[in-house]
Structures are given as C-alpha cells and as structure tokens.
Tab-separated table of C-alpha atoms and ligand atoms in Angstrom:
chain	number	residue	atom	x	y	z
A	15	UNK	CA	20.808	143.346	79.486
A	16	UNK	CA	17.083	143.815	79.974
A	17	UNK	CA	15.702	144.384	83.617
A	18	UNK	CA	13.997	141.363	84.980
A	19	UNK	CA	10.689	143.017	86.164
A	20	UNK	CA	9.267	139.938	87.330
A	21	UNK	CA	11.742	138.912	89.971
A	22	UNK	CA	12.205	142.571	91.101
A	23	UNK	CA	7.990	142.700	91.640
A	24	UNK	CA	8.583	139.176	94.043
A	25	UNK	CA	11.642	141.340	95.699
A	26	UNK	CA	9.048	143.910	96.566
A	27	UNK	CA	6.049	142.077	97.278
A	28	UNK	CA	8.250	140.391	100.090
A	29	UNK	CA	9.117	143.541	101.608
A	30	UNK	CA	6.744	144.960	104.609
A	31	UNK	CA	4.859	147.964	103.027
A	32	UNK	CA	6.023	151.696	103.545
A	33	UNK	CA	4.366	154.023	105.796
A	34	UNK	CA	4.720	157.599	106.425
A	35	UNK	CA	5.090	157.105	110.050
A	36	UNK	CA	8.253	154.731	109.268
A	37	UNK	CA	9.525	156.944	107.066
A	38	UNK	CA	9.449	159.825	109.892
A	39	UNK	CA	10.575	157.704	112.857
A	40	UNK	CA	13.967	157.658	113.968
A	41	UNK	CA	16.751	154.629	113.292
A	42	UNK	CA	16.529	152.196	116.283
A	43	UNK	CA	18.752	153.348	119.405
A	44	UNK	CA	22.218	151.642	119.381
A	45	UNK	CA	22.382	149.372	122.074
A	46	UNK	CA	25.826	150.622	123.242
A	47	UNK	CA	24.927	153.945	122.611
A	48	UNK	CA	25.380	156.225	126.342
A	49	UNK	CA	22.703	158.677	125.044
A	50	UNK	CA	20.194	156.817	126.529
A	51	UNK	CA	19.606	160.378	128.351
A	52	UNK	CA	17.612	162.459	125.615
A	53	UNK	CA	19.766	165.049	124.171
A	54	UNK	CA	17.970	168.108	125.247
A	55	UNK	CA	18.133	166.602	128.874
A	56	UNK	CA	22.139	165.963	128.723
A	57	UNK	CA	22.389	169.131	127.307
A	58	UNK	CA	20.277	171.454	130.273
A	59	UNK	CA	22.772	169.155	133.307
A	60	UNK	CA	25.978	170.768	131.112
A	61	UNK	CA	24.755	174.087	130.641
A	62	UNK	CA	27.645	176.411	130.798
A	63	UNK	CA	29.769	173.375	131.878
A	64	UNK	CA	31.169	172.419	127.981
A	65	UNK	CA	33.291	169.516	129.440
A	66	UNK	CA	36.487	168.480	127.665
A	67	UNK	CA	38.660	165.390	128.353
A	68	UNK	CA	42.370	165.406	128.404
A	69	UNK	CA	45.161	163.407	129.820
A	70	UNK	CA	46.683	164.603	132.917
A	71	UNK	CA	50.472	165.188	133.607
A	72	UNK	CA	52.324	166.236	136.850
A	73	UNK	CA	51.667	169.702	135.525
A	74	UNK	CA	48.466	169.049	137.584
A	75	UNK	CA	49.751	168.283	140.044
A	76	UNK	CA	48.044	171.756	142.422
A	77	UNK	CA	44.428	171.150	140.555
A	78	UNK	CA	44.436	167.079	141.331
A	79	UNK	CA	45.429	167.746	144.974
A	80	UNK	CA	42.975	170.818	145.219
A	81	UNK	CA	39.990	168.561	143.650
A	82	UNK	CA	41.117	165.170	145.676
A	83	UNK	CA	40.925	166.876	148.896
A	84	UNK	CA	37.611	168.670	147.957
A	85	UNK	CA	35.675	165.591	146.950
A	86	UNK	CA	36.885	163.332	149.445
A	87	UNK	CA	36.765	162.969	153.193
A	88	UNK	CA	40.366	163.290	154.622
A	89	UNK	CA	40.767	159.895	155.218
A	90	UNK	CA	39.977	158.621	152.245
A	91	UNK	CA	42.132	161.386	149.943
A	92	UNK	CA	45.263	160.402	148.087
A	93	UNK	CA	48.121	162.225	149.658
A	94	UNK	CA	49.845	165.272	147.347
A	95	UNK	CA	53.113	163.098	147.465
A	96	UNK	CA	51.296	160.081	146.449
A	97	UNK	CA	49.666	162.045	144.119
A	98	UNK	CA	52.743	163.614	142.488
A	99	UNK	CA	54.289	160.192	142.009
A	100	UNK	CA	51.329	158.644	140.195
A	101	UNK	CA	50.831	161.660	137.915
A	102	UNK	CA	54.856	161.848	137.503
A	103	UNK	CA	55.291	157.996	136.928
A	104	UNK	CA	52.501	157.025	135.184
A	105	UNK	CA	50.485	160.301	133.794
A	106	UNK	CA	49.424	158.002	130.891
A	107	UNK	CA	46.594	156.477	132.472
A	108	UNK	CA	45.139	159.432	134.396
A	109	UNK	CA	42.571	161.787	132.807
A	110	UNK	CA	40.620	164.604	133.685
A	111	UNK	CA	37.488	166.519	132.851
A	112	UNK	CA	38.112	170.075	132.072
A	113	UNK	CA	36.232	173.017	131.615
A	114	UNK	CA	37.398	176.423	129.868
A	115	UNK	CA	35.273	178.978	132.240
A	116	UNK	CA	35.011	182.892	131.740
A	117	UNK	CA	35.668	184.586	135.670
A	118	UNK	CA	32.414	185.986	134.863
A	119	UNK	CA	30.102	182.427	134.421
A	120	UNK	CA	27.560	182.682	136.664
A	121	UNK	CA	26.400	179.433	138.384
A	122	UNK	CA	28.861	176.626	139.911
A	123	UNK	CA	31.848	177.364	137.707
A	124	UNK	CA	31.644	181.060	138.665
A	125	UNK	CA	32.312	179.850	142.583
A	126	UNK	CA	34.980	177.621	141.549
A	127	UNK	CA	36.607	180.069	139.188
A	128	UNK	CA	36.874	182.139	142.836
A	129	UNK	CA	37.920	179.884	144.804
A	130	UNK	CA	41.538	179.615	143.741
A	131	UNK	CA	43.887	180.463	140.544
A	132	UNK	CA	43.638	178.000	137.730
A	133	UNK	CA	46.314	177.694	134.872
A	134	UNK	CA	44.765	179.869	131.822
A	135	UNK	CA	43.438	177.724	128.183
A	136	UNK	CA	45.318	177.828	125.238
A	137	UNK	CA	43.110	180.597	124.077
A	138	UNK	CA	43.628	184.163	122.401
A	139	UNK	CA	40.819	184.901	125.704
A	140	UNK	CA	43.612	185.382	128.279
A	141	UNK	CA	40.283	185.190	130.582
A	142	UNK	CA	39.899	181.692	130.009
A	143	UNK	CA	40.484	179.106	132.403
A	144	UNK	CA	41.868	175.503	132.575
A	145	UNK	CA	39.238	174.228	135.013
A	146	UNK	CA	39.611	170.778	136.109
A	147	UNK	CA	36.249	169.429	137.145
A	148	UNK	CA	36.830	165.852	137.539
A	149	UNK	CA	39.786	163.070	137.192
A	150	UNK	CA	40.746	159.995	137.395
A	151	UNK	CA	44.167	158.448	139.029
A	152	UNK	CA	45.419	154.970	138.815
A	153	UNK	CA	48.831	153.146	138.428
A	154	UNK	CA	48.870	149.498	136.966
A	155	UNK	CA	49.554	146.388	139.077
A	156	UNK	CA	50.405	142.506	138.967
A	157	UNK	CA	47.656	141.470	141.392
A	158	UNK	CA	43.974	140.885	139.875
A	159	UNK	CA	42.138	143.533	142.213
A	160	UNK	CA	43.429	146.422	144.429
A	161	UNK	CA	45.956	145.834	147.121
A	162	UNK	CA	47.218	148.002	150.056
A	163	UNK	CA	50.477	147.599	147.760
A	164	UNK	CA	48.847	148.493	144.689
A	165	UNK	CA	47.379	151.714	146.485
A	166	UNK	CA	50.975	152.347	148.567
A	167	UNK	CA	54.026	154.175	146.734
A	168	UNK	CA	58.090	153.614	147.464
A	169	UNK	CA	58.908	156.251	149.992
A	170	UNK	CA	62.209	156.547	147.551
A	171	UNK	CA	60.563	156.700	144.258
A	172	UNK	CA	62.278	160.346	143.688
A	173	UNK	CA	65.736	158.870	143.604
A	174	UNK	CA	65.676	155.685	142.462
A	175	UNK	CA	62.921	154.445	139.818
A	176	UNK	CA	62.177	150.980	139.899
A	177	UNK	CA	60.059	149.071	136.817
A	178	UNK	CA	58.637	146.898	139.038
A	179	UNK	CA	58.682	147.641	143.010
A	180	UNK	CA	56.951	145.883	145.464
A	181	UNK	CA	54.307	148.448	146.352
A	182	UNK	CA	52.898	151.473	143.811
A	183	UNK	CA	52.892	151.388	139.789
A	184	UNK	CA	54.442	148.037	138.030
A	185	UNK	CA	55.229	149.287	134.427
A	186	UNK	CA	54.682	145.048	133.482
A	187	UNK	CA	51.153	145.022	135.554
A	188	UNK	CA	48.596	143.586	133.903
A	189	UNK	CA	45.547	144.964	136.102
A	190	UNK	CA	44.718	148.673	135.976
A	191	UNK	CA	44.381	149.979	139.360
A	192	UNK	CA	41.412	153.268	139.044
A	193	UNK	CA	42.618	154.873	142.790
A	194	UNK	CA	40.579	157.928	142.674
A	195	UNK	CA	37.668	158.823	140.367
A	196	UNK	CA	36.262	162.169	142.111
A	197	UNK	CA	33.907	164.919	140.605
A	198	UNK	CA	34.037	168.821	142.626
A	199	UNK	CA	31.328	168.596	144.562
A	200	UNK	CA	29.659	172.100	143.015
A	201	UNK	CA	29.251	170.136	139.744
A	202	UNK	CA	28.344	166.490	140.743
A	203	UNK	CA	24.930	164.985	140.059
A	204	UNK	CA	25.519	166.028	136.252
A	205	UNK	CA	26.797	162.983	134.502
A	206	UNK	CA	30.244	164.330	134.755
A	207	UNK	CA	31.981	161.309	136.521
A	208	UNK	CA	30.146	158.645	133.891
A	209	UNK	CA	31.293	160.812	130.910
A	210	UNK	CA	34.830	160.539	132.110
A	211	UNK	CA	34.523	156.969	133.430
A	212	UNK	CA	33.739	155.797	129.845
A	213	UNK	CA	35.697	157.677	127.781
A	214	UNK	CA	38.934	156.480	130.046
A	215	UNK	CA	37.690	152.764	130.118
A	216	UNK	CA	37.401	153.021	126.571
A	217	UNK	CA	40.881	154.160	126.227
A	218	UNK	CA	42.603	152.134	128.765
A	219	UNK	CA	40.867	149.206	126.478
A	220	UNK	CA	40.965	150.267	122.763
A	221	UNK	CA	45.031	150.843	123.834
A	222	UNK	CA	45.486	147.396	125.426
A	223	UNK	CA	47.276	149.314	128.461
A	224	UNK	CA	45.824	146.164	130.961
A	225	UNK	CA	43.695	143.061	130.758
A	226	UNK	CA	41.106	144.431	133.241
A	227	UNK	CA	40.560	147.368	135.330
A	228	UNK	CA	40.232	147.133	139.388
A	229	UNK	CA	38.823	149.508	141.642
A	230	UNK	CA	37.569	149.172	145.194
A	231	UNK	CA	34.510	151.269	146.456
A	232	UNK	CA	31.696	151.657	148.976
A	233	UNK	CA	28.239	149.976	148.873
A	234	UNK	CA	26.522	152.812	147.505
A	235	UNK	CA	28.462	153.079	144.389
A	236	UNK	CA	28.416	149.561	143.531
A	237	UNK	CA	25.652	150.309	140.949
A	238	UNK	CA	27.167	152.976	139.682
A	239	UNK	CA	30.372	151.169	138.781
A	240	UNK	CA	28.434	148.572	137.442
A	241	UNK	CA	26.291	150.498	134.775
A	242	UNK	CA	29.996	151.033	133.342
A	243	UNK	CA	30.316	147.591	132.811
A	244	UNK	CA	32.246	146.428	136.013
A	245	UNK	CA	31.572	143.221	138.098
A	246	UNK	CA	31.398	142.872	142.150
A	247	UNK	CA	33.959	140.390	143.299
A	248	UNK	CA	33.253	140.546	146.786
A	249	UNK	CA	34.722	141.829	150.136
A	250	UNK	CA	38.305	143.463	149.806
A	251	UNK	CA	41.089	143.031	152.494
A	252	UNK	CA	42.277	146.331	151.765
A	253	UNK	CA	42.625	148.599	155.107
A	254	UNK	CA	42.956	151.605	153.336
A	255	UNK	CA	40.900	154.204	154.996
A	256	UNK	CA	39.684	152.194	157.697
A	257	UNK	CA	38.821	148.855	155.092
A	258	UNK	CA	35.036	148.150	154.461
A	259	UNK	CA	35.993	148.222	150.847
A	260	UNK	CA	33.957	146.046	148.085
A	261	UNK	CA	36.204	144.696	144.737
A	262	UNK	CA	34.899	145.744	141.329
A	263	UNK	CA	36.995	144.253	138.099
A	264	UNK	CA	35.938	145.179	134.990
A	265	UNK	CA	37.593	142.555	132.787
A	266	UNK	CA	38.417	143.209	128.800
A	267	UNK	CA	38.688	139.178	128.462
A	268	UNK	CA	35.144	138.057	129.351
A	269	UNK	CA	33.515	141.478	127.324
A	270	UNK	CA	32.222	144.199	128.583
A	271	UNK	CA	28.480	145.226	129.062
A	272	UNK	CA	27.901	148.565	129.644
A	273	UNK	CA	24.345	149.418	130.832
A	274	UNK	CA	22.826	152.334	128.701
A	275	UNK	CA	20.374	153.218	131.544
A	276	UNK	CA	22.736	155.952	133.328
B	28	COA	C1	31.084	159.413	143.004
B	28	COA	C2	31.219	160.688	142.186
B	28	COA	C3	32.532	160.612	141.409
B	28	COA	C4	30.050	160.790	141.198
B	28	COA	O1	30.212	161.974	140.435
B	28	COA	P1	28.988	162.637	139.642
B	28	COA	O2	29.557	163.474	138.540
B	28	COA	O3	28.082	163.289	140.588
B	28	COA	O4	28.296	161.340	139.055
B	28	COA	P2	27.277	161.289	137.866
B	28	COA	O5	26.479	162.539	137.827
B	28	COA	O6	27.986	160.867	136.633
B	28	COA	O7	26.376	160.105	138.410
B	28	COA	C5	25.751	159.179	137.613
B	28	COA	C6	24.872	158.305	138.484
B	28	COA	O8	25.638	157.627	139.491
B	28	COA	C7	24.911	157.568	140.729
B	28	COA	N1	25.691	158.204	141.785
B	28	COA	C8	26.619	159.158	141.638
B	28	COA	N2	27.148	159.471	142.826
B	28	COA	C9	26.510	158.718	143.745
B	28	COA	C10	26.621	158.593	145.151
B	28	COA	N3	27.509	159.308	145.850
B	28	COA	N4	25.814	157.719	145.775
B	28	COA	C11	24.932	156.971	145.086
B	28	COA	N5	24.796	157.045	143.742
B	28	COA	C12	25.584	157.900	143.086
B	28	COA	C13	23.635	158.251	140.521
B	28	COA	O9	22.684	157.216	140.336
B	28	COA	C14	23.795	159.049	139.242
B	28	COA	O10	22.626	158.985	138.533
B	28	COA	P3	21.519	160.181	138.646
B	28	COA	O11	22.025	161.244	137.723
B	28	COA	O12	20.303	159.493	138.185
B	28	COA	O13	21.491	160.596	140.071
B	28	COA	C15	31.187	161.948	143.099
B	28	COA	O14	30.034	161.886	143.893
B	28	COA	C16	32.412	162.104	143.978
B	28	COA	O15	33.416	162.686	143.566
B	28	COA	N6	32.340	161.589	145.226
B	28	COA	C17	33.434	161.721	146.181
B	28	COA	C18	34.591	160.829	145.785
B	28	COA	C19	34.186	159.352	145.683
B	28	COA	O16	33.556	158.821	146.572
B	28	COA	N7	34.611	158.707	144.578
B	28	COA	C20	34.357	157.322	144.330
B	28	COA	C21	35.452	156.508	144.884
B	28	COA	S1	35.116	154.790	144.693
C-alpha cells in the first residue's frame, strides 16, 4: 500500500519544531519521584554510608535496643522487653537501615563500628559488619490513631499469645501503629530516616498490611512526617512519655501525597 505523504506532512506540520536544546534537555522530573535532591548531592550525604534496607527479626533484638536508647531520651525509649515482643510478634512490619562497614572506615561509621560488636555481613570479608543505622518499630492496632494500649504490651505475652489482646499488637488491626522511627545520632541529618520512612510506607501499602498508618510525634517533626505524605489530626491523649503528643495518620483510602521537596 503506498505511503500517504500528504497526511503524514499535516502530522508534522502540527508538531512543535525540534531544537537542539530539546533534544539535549532532560525528560521532565516525575512528580513522585524522591530525587528531588540532585544526585551528586544525595550521593556526597551517603558517602561511605551505602545504606541497605532489610526487615528486622528478634535476631535484632541487641542492635534495636542499642540504637533506641541512643537516639532517644530515656523517657521516651521503647523498653528492651517491649522491644523484644514487637520484633518477636510482629517482625513483619519493622525494618531497618543497614550498613556493611569495614573496622577501618574512617568518619561516623568508624566510631560506631567501635563502639560495640555488631553481627558480621554475609560476606567472604569476615571484616564486614551488619551495621544497623536506623529502624523502624510498630505493631498493628484496631483504633484509628495511637493509643496508650496500642503503645503498651501484655506483661504475659511470653506464655500465652493472644491474636487480639487488649493492649500491644492485634494480628486483625486495621491501623499500623509506627512506635519508633530513630536514626544513630552520628549519622542523622543525611536523609537516612526519609529513605527508610518511604521505602517501609511503601511496603506496608503495596502489601495491604493496614488501611492507614498512625504515629504520634512532637511539634517539630510535624513537617517532616508530613513531606511523607501523612496528615495532622490534632492533639493526642496519649500520656506516654509525659503526653504533649500530636496525631499523624497517613491514610491509604483518601491517597497519598508525598511531597518531593525533602
Ligand atoms: C527524627 C530522626 C529520625 C530524623 O533522622 P534523620 O536521618 O536525621 O532525618 P533526615 O536526614 O532524613 O531528615 C530529613 C529532613 O527532616 C527534617 N528533620 C529531621 N530531623 C529533624 C528534627 N529533629 N527536627 C526538625 N526537623 C528535622 C529536616 O528538615 C531534614 O531535612 P534537612 O536535610 O533539610 O535538614 C532523628 O533525628 C532521630 O532519630 N531522632 C530521635 C528519635 C525521634 O525523635 N524520632 C521521631 C519520633 S516521632
């Protein structure tokens, strides 16, 4: 069949002309794209960091206690029994941000990698370690935002499991409860907590593990919380750590916006 020049000269004529700066120039930026942050720039904050993300199990148990009680003030950190029982019940919806260090780094990593034994990598390096720079903890609940009984655990949880108690992880909750999102302080101020944030909302969501995600936090991290898509609900009645606590609920059902300017 013979080409039909003239309507393929209209097709063109209708098209803006090409120019050799279009040409050059880059696709446009995905709007839900996180690397808002030019590359190079990303890249100099994780020099020497190489973060990984993996799921965390009561196997870290020592790291999660070591990093809870380094990032937070006493009063505020998880207790290593409450710990233990959130990581032992439900491990599935914890993560962490690891890196593999050498004992030799120099920099942050090289004072953490001294501060204490870490668990070696899978590695033929025997030198490596299993450095956990970051995590997340959370249990899933029936109420829509965090309770003192979402936060609580049962004092006999080690002898008798229950699918749904009254306080601490309800395997039928529909609202995931984020307890503890904490960064070392050596390493924060690098993008390390947002990188783990999103990756975890993403999975908690993509999985359909809960409806929404709750969290409660202080004033100053309000924005933060919300550039990962999360709304503020208002004043919690909480009293954990002395109360003062503000709701966030990031909720699957009504979308979720995440703000590219982190
Ligand atoms: C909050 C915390 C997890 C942030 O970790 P981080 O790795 O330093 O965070 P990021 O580097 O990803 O921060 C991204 C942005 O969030 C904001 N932010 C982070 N921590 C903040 C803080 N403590 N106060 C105010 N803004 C903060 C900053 O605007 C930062 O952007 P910047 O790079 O332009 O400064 C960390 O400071 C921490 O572990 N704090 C102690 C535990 C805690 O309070 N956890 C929150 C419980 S609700």
């Amino acid at each position: 069949m013979p080409r039909d020049l003239e309507s393929e000269k209209a097709t063109l004529a209708g098209m803006p002309p090409l120019s050799k700066e279009q040409a050059s120039s880059p696709p446009p930026a995905d709007p839900q794209s996180i690397y808002k942050i030019p590359t190079a720039e990303r890249f100099k904050k994780m020099k020497g960091i190489h973060p990984y993300g993996l799921l965390l199990s009561q196997a870290d148990l020592d790291d999660c206690d070591w990093l809870e009680h380094a990032a937070f003030e006493p009063h505020e950190a998880a207790s290593r029994e409450k710990l233990e029982y959130r990581l032992r019940t439900c491990g599935q919806l914890c993560s962490g941000i690891f890196s593999s260090a050498y004992p030799t780094t120099s920099g942050p990593l090289a004072t953490l990698v001294k501060s204490r034994t870490f668990p070696s990598v899978d590695s033929a390096d025997s030198d490596r370690k299993r450095l956990l720079l970051g995590h997340i903890i959370a249990t899933r609940f029936t109420s829509p935002v965090v309770t003192d009984a979402s936060m609580d655990f049962p004092k006999d949880w080690r002898t008798k499991y229950q699918l749904n108690p009254p306080v601490g992880h309800d395997e039928d909750g529909d609202t995931v409860c984020l307890h503890s999102l904490c960064v070392h302080p050596n390493v924060q101020g690098k993008g390390l907590a947002m990188v783990l944030l999103r990756g975890w909302i993403q999975r908690i969501k993509d999985s359909g593990t809960g409806k929404r995600i709750a969290l409660l936090c202080r004033e100053k991290l309000v924005r933060f919380y919300e550039r990962a898509g999360f709304k503020r609900v208002g004043d919690s009645t909480c009293t954990f750590g002395g109360g003062g606590w503000i709701d966030m609920v990031l909720d699957f059902s009504s979308g979720v916006t995440i703000d590219d300017d982190i």
